[in-house]
Amino acid sequence: MSDQTAAPARRRGALPTPRHVLAAARAFAPPVAAPLQFLTVPAQISMWGNDVHGDCVTAEEAFAKACHNPEIFITDAEVIGWATSHGVLEGAYLPDVLTWMQHDGFRRGSTVYDDGAHLAVDWTNASALRGAITQGPVKIGVAPTSSTPPG
């Protein structure tokens, strides 16, 4: 018998996007040359439920709103409620959340905080990635190898 308790399983919210969905995504084209360094730091951030749920894709949507100018802070309860109502509290396909956010974003009274079109960014091309980051937060999902622990 051991005095140690088992470590809780790490949650992974993003699910692998089907290849045909990735192939169909419109490519991002940077409008201008991006600076070599760029950073947006919101005044207030949160875990947005991702510390207890597998809602990383939805939590990042709340982070994107916090990076808006002026900043829009979405509460943990709003994020968890949105993820629950869309069936993505414990895992999501990234394109599904992006598509829902175009027309059914976070609601606060009569205001809806939503997104525009989503684009595919070639994250292996540093110039393209920098250009995308200067436009707003970029979601990157890279599948782990079989030897990588969940995280």
mmCIF file with all atom_site columns, C-alpha atoms in Angstrom:
data_model
loop_
_atom_site.group_PDB
_atom_site.id
_atom_site.type_symbol
_atom_site.label_atom_id
_atom_site.label_alt_id
_atom_site.label_comp_id
_atom_site.label_asym_id
_atom_site.label_entity_id
_atom_site.label_seq_id
_atom_site.pdbx_PDB_ins_code
_atom_site.Cartn_x
_atom_site.Cartn_y
_atom_site.Cartn_z
_atom_site.occupancy
_atom_site.B_iso_or_equiv
_atom_site.pdbx_formal_charge
_atom_site.auth_seq_id
_atom_site.auth_comp_id
_atom_site.auth_asym_id
_atom_site.auth_atom_id
_atom_site.pdbx_PDB_model_num
ATOM 1   C CA . MET A 1 1   ? 0.000   0.000  0.000   1.00 0.00 ? 1   MET A CA 1
ATOM 2   C CA . SER A 1 2   ? 1.276   3.450  -0.914  1.00 0.00 ? 2   SER A CA 1
ATOM 3   C CA . ASP A 1 3   ? 0.912   6.728  0.954   1.00 0.00 ? 3   ASP A CA 1
ATOM 4   C CA . GLN A 1 4   ? 0.778   8.536  -2.389  1.00 0.00 ? 4   GLN A CA 1
ATOM 5   C CA . THR A 1 5   ? -2.513  9.239  -4.054  1.00 0.00 ? 5   THR A CA 1
ATOM 6   C CA . ALA A 1 6   ? -2.845  8.855  -7.778  1.00 0.00 ? 6   ALA A CA 1
ATOM 7   C CA . ALA A 1 7   ? -2.315  12.058 -9.714  1.00 0.00 ? 7   ALA A CA 1
ATOM 8   C CA . PRO A 1 8   ? -5.459  13.308 -11.428 1.00 0.00 ? 8   PRO A CA 1
ATOM 9   C CA . ALA A 1 9   ? -5.612  12.631 -15.156 1.00 0.00 ? 9   ALA A CA 1
ATOM 10  C CA . ARG A 1 10  ? -4.618  15.594 -17.284 1.00 0.00 ? 10  ARG A CA 1
ATOM 11  C CA . ARG A 1 11  ? -7.448  16.891 -19.391 1.00 0.00 ? 11  ARG A CA 1
ATOM 12  C CA . ARG A 1 12  ? -7.085  17.568 -23.064 1.00 0.00 ? 12  ARG A CA 1
ATOM 13  C CA . GLY A 1 13  ? -9.941  19.587 -24.507 1.00 0.00 ? 13  GLY A CA 1
ATOM 14  C CA . ALA A 1 14  ? -9.022  19.915 -28.171 1.00 0.00 ? 14  ALA A CA 1
ATOM 15  C CA . LEU A 1 15  ? -9.851  16.929 -30.347 1.00 0.00 ? 15  LEU A CA 1
ATOM 16  C CA . PRO A 1 16  ? -7.916  16.181 -33.568 1.00 0.00 ? 16  PRO A CA 1
ATOM 17  C CA . THR A 1 17  ? -9.539  18.003 -36.479 1.00 0.00 ? 17  THR A CA 1
ATOM 18  C CA . PRO A 1 18  ? -10.381 15.752 -39.422 1.00 0.00 ? 18  PRO A CA 1
ATOM 19  C CA . ARG A 1 19  ? -7.913  16.214 -42.311 1.00 0.00 ? 19  ARG A CA 1
ATOM 20  C CA . HIS A 1 20  ? -10.643 17.119 -44.823 1.00 0.00 ? 20  HIS A CA 1
ATOM 21  C CA . VAL A 1 21  ? -11.696 20.048 -42.617 1.00 0.00 ? 21  VAL A CA 1
ATOM 22  C CA . LEU A 1 22  ? -8.125  21.318 -42.412 1.00 0.00 ? 22  LEU A CA 1
ATOM 23  C CA . ALA A 1 23  ? -7.668  20.966 -46.168 1.00 0.00 ? 23  ALA A CA 1
ATOM 24  C CA . ALA A 1 24  ? -10.863 22.943 -46.843 1.00 0.00 ? 24  ALA A CA 1
ATOM 25  C CA . ALA A 1 25  ? -9.900  25.922 -44.640 1.00 0.00 ? 25  ALA A CA 1
ATOM 26  C CA . ARG A 1 26  ? -9.130  29.187 -46.425 1.00 0.00 ? 26  ARG A CA 1
ATOM 27  C CA . ALA A 1 27  ? -5.455  30.139 -46.069 1.00 0.00 ? 27  ALA A CA 1
ATOM 28  C CA . PHE A 1 28  ? -4.408  33.243 -44.135 1.00 0.00 ? 28  PHE A CA 1
ATOM 29  C CA . ALA A 1 29  ? -2.449  35.823 -46.133 1.00 0.00 ? 29  ALA A CA 1
ATOM 30  C CA . PRO A 1 30  ? -0.701  38.467 -44.006 1.00 0.00 ? 30  PRO A CA 1
ATOM 31  C CA . PRO A 1 31  ? -1.701  41.967 -45.176 1.00 0.00 ? 31  PRO A CA 1
ATOM 32  C CA . VAL A 1 32  ? 1.698   43.505 -44.358 1.00 0.00 ? 32  VAL A CA 1
ATOM 33  C CA . ALA A 1 33  ? 5.094   42.440 -43.092 1.00 0.00 ? 33  ALA A CA 1
ATOM 34  C CA . ALA A 1 34  ? 4.800   41.699 -39.385 1.00 0.00 ? 34  ALA A CA 1
ATOM 35  C CA . PRO A 1 35  ? 7.270   42.839 -36.739 1.00 0.00 ? 35  PRO A CA 1
ATOM 36  C CA . LEU A 1 36  ? 9.701   40.255 -35.402 1.00 0.00 ? 36  LEU A CA 1
ATOM 37  C CA . GLN A 1 37  ? 8.244   40.717 -31.916 1.00 0.00 ? 37  GLN A CA 1
ATOM 38  C CA . PHE A 1 38  ? 4.664   41.460 -30.921 1.00 0.00 ? 38  PHE A CA 1
ATOM 39  C CA . LEU A 1 39  ? 2.771   40.912 -27.686 1.00 0.00 ? 39  LEU A CA 1
ATOM 40  C CA . THR A 1 40  ? -0.686  41.729 -26.366 1.00 0.00 ? 40  THR A CA 1
ATOM 41  C CA . VAL A 1 41  ? -1.084  41.431 -22.616 1.00 0.00 ? 41  VAL A CA 1
ATOM 42  C CA . PRO A 1 42  ? -4.649  41.763 -21.321 1.00 0.00 ? 42  PRO A CA 1
ATOM 43  C CA . ALA A 1 43  ? -5.143  43.528 -17.980 1.00 0.00 ? 43  ALA A CA 1
ATOM 44  C CA . GLN A 1 44  ? -7.196  40.582 -16.685 1.00 0.00 ? 44  GLN A CA 1
ATOM 45  C CA . ILE A 1 45  ? -6.992  36.892 -17.568 1.00 0.00 ? 45  ILE A CA 1
ATOM 46  C CA . SER A 1 46  ? -8.360  33.685 -16.113 1.00 0.00 ? 46  SER A CA 1
ATOM 47  C CA . MET A 1 47  ? -8.244  29.935 -16.598 1.00 0.00 ? 47  MET A CA 1
ATOM 48  C CA . TRP A 1 48  ? -11.817 30.264 -17.936 1.00 0.00 ? 48  TRP A CA 1
ATOM 49  C CA . GLY A 1 49  ? -12.692 26.814 -16.606 1.00 0.00 ? 49  GLY A CA 1
ATOM 50  C CA . ASN A 1 50  ? -9.759  25.081 -18.285 1.00 0.00 ? 50  ASN A CA 1
ATOM 51  C CA . ASP A 1 51  ? -8.205  24.196 -14.919 1.00 0.00 ? 51  ASP A CA 1
ATOM 52  C CA . VAL A 1 52  ? -11.102 21.845 -14.148 1.00 0.00 ? 52  VAL A CA 1
ATOM 53  C CA . HIS A 1 53  ? -12.621 21.106 -17.572 1.00 0.00 ? 53  HIS A CA 1
ATOM 54  C CA . GLY A 1 54  ? -11.341 20.223 -21.020 1.00 0.00 ? 54  GLY A CA 1
ATOM 55  C CA . ASP A 1 55  ? -12.548 23.509 -22.509 1.00 0.00 ? 55  ASP A CA 1
ATOM 56  C CA . CYS A 1 56  ? -9.262  24.883 -23.850 1.00 0.00 ? 56  CYS A CA 1
ATOM 57  C CA . VAL A 1 57  ? -10.713 25.883 -27.230 1.00 0.00 ? 57  VAL A CA 1
ATOM 58  C CA . THR A 1 58  ? -13.538 27.881 -25.617 1.00 0.00 ? 58  THR A CA 1
ATOM 59  C CA . ALA A 1 59  ? -11.183 29.313 -22.964 1.00 0.00 ? 59  ALA A CA 1
ATOM 60  C CA . GLU A 1 60  ? -8.946  30.614 -25.744 1.00 0.00 ? 60  GLU A CA 1
ATOM 61  C CA . GLU A 1 61  ? -11.977 32.357 -27.262 1.00 0.00 ? 61  GLU A CA 1
ATOM 62  C CA . ALA A 1 62  ? -12.384 34.217 -23.956 1.00 0.00 ? 62  ALA A CA 1
ATOM 63  C CA . PHE A 1 63  ? -8.664  35.071 -24.040 1.00 0.00 ? 63  PHE A CA 1
ATOM 64  C CA . ALA A 1 64  ? -9.078  36.450 -27.568 1.00 0.00 ? 64  ALA A CA 1
ATOM 65  C CA . LYS A 1 65  ? -11.843 38.738 -26.293 1.00 0.00 ? 65  LYS A CA 1
ATOM 66  C CA . ALA A 1 66  ? -9.563  39.897 -23.452 1.00 0.00 ? 66  ALA A CA 1
ATOM 67  C CA . CYS A 1 67  ? -6.958  40.831 -26.100 1.00 0.00 ? 67  CYS A CA 1
ATOM 68  C CA . HIS A 1 68  ? -9.502  43.004 -27.924 1.00 0.00 ? 68  HIS A CA 1
ATOM 69  C CA . ASN A 1 69  ? -9.130  46.783 -27.822 1.00 0.00 ? 69  ASN A CA 1
ATOM 70  C CA . PRO A 1 70  ? -10.976 47.782 -25.695 1.00 0.00 ? 70  PRO A CA 1
ATOM 71  C CA . GLU A 1 71  ? -10.625 44.674 -23.590 1.00 0.00 ? 71  GLU A CA 1
ATOM 72  C CA . ILE A 1 72  ? -13.676 42.457 -23.081 1.00 0.00 ? 72  ILE A CA 1
ATOM 73  C CA . PHE A 1 73  ? -13.483 40.218 -20.027 1.00 0.00 ? 73  PHE A CA 1
ATOM 74  C CA . ILE A 1 74  ? -15.627 37.088 -20.237 1.00 0.00 ? 74  ILE A CA 1
ATOM 75  C CA . THR A 1 75  ? -16.165 35.413 -16.857 1.00 0.00 ? 75  THR A CA 1
ATOM 76  C CA . ASP A 1 76  ? -15.421 31.776 -16.081 1.00 0.00 ? 76  ASP A CA 1
ATOM 77  C CA . ALA A 1 77  ? -19.161 31.175 -15.603 1.00 0.00 ? 77  ALA A CA 1
ATOM 78  C CA . GLU A 1 78  ? -19.921 32.612 -19.056 1.00 0.00 ? 78  GLU A CA 1
ATOM 79  C CA . VAL A 1 79  ? -17.262 30.418 -20.689 1.00 0.00 ? 79  VAL A CA 1
ATOM 80  C CA . ILE A 1 80  ? -18.351 27.255 -18.885 1.00 0.00 ? 80  ILE A CA 1
ATOM 81  C CA . GLY A 1 81  ? -21.992 28.016 -19.653 1.00 0.00 ? 81  GLY A CA 1
ATOM 82  C CA . TRP A 1 82  ? -21.252 28.558 -23.362 1.00 0.00 ? 82  TRP A CA 1
ATOM 83  C CA . ALA A 1 83  ? -19.152 25.379 -23.580 1.00 0.00 ? 83  ALA A CA 1
ATOM 84  C CA . THR A 1 84  ? -21.835 23.387 -21.756 1.00 0.00 ? 84  THR A CA 1
ATOM 85  C CA . SER A 1 85  ? -24.649 24.644 -23.988 1.00 0.00 ? 85  SER A CA 1
ATOM 86  C CA . HIS A 1 86  ? -22.637 23.739 -27.102 1.00 0.00 ? 86  HIS A CA 1
ATOM 87  C CA . GLY A 1 87  ? -21.594 20.303 -25.821 1.00 0.00 ? 87  GLY A CA 1
ATOM 88  C CA . VAL A 1 88  ? -17.872 21.147 -25.746 1.00 0.00 ? 88  VAL A CA 1
ATOM 89  C CA . LEU A 1 89  ? -17.122 21.444 -22.034 1.00 0.00 ? 89  LEU A CA 1
ATOM 90  C CA . GLU A 1 90  ? -14.945 18.322 -22.059 1.00 0.00 ? 90  GLU A CA 1
ATOM 91  C CA . GLY A 1 91  ? -13.531 18.396 -25.575 1.00 0.00 ? 91  GLY A CA 1
ATOM 92  C CA . ALA A 1 92  ? -14.083 20.100 -28.905 1.00 0.00 ? 92  ALA A CA 1
ATOM 93  C CA . TYR A 1 93  ? -13.065 20.165 -32.514 1.00 0.00 ? 93  TYR A CA 1
ATOM 94  C CA . LEU A 1 94  ? -11.398 23.531 -32.975 1.00 0.00 ? 94  LEU A CA 1
ATOM 95  C CA . PRO A 1 95  ? -13.252 24.362 -36.236 1.00 0.00 ? 95  PRO A CA 1
ATOM 96  C CA . ASP A 1 96  ? -16.629 23.681 -34.595 1.00 0.00 ? 96  ASP A CA 1
ATOM 97  C CA . VAL A 1 97  ? -16.029 26.254 -31.853 1.00 0.00 ? 97  VAL A CA 1
ATOM 98  C CA . LEU A 1 98  ? -14.643 28.760 -34.376 1.00 0.00 ? 98  LEU A CA 1
ATOM 99  C CA . THR A 1 99  ? -17.710 28.356 -36.588 1.00 0.00 ? 99  THR A CA 1
ATOM 100 C CA . TRP A 1 100 ? -20.175 28.674 -33.682 1.00 0.00 ? 100 TRP A CA 1
ATOM 101 C CA . MET A 1 101 ? -18.337 31.774 -32.479 1.00 0.00 ? 101 MET A CA 1
ATOM 102 C CA . GLN A 1 102 ? -19.024 33.467 -35.827 1.00 0.00 ? 102 GLN A CA 1
ATOM 103 C CA . HIS A 1 103 ? -22.769 33.648 -35.116 1.00 0.00 ? 103 HIS A CA 1
ATOM 104 C CA . ASP A 1 104 ? -23.323 32.477 -31.542 1.00 0.00 ? 104 ASP A CA 1
ATOM 105 C CA . GLY A 1 105 ? -20.571 33.964 -29.411 1.00 0.00 ? 105 GLY A CA 1
ATOM 106 C CA . PHE A 1 106 ? -20.573 34.879 -25.746 1.00 0.00 ? 106 PHE A CA 1
ATOM 107 C CA . ARG A 1 107 ? -23.835 36.685 -24.895 1.00 0.00 ? 107 ARG A CA 1
ATOM 108 C CA . ARG A 1 108 ? -24.119 39.384 -22.276 1.00 0.00 ? 108 ARG A CA 1
ATOM 109 C CA . GLY A 1 109 ? -27.546 40.978 -22.322 1.00 0.00 ? 109 GLY A CA 1
ATOM 110 C CA . SER A 1 110 ? -28.246 42.118 -25.876 1.00 0.00 ? 110 SER A CA 1
ATOM 111 C CA . THR A 1 111 ? -24.531 42.117 -26.781 1.00 0.00 ? 111 THR A CA 1
ATOM 112 C CA . VAL A 1 112 ? -22.925 39.126 -28.500 1.00 0.00 ? 112 VAL A CA 1
ATOM 113 C CA . TYR A 1 113 ? -19.119 38.867 -28.501 1.00 0.00 ? 113 TYR A CA 1
ATOM 114 C CA . ASP A 1 114 ? -18.434 36.793 -31.580 1.00 0.00 ? 114 ASP A CA 1
ATOM 115 C CA . ASP A 1 115 ? -15.793 36.273 -34.276 1.00 0.00 ? 115 ASP A CA 1
ATOM 116 C CA . GLY A 1 116 ? -15.285 36.868 -37.944 1.00 0.00 ? 116 GLY A CA 1
ATOM 117 C CA . ALA A 1 117 ? -14.155 34.247 -40.434 1.00 0.00 ? 117 ALA A CA 1
ATOM 118 C CA . HIS A 1 118 ? -11.484 31.766 -39.392 1.00 0.00 ? 118 HIS A CA 1
ATOM 119 C CA . LEU A 1 119 ? -8.480  31.043 -41.567 1.00 0.00 ? 119 LEU A CA 1
ATOM 120 C CA . ALA A 1 120 ? -5.775  28.395 -41.757 1.00 0.00 ? 120 ALA A CA 1
ATOM 121 C CA . VAL A 1 121 ? -2.332  29.684 -40.800 1.00 0.00 ? 121 VAL A CA 1
ATOM 122 C CA . ASP A 1 122 ? 0.804   27.854 -41.903 1.00 0.00 ? 122 ASP A CA 1
ATOM 123 C CA . TRP A 1 123 ? 2.389   27.758 -38.445 1.00 0.00 ? 123 TRP A CA 1
ATOM 124 C CA . THR A 1 124 ? 5.602   26.338 -39.937 1.00 0.00 ? 124 THR A CA 1
ATOM 125 C CA . ASN A 1 125 ? 6.092   29.626 -41.863 1.00 0.00 ? 125 ASN A CA 1
ATOM 126 C CA . ALA A 1 126 ? 7.425   32.157 -39.330 1.00 0.00 ? 126 ALA A CA 1
ATOM 127 C CA . SER A 1 127 ? 6.452   35.200 -41.418 1.00 0.00 ? 127 SER A CA 1
ATOM 128 C CA . ALA A 1 128 ? 2.873   33.983 -41.899 1.00 0.00 ? 128 ALA A CA 1
ATOM 129 C CA . LEU A 1 129 ? 2.538   33.095 -38.215 1.00 0.00 ? 129 LEU A CA 1
ATOM 130 C CA . ARG A 1 130 ? 3.874   36.505 -37.095 1.00 0.00 ? 130 ARG A CA 1
ATOM 131 C CA . GLY A 1 131 ? 1.452   38.204 -39.477 1.00 0.00 ? 131 GLY A CA 1
ATOM 132 C CA . ALA A 1 132 ? -1.472  36.266 -38.063 1.00 0.00 ? 132 ALA A CA 1
ATOM 133 C CA . ILE A 1 133 ? -0.483  36.980 -34.456 1.00 0.00 ? 133 ILE A CA 1
ATOM 134 C CA . THR A 1 134 ? -0.453  40.734 -35.131 1.00 0.00 ? 134 THR A CA 1
ATOM 135 C CA . GLN A 1 135 ? -4.102  40.394 -36.223 1.00 0.00 ? 135 GLN A CA 1
ATOM 136 C CA . GLY A 1 136 ? -5.169  38.638 -33.003 1.00 0.00 ? 136 GLY A CA 1
ATOM 137 C CA . PRO A 1 137 ? -4.617  35.464 -30.983 1.00 0.00 ? 137 PRO A CA 1
ATOM 138 C CA . VAL A 1 138 ? -3.881  32.378 -33.073 1.00 0.00 ? 138 VAL A CA 1
ATOM 139 C CA . LYS A 1 139 ? -5.076  28.910 -32.113 1.00 0.00 ? 139 LYS A CA 1
ATOM 140 C CA . ILE A 1 140 ? -2.562  26.188 -32.860 1.00 0.00 ? 140 ILE A CA 1
ATOM 141 C CA . GLY A 1 141 ? -3.370  22.559 -32.247 1.00 0.00 ? 141 GLY A CA 1
ATOM 142 C CA . VAL A 1 142 ? -0.539  20.095 -32.754 1.00 0.00 ? 142 VAL A CA 1
ATOM 143 C CA . ALA A 1 143 ? -1.231  16.431 -32.145 1.00 0.00 ? 143 ALA A CA 1
ATOM 144 C CA . PRO A 1 144 ? 1.032   14.723 -29.625 1.00 0.00 ? 144 PRO A CA 1
ATOM 145 C CA . THR A 1 145 ? 3.026   11.670 -30.566 1.00 0.00 ? 145 THR A CA 1
ATOM 146 C CA . SER A 1 146 ? 2.176   8.366  -28.923 1.00 0.00 ? 146 SER A CA 1
ATOM 147 C CA . SER A 1 147 ? 5.121   8.798  -26.535 1.00 0.00 ? 147 SER A CA 1
ATOM 148 C CA . THR A 1 148 ? 3.975   12.242 -25.359 1.00 0.00 ? 148 THR A CA 1
ATOM 149 C CA . PRO A 1 149 ? 1.893   12.244 -22.171 1.00 0.00 ? 149 PRO A CA 1
ATOM 150 C CA . PRO A 1 150 ? -1.442  14.098 -22.372 1.00 0.00 ? 150 PRO A CA 1
ATOM 151 C CA . GLY A 1 151 ? -1.194  17.715 -21.366 1.00 0.00 ? 151 GLY A CA 1
#
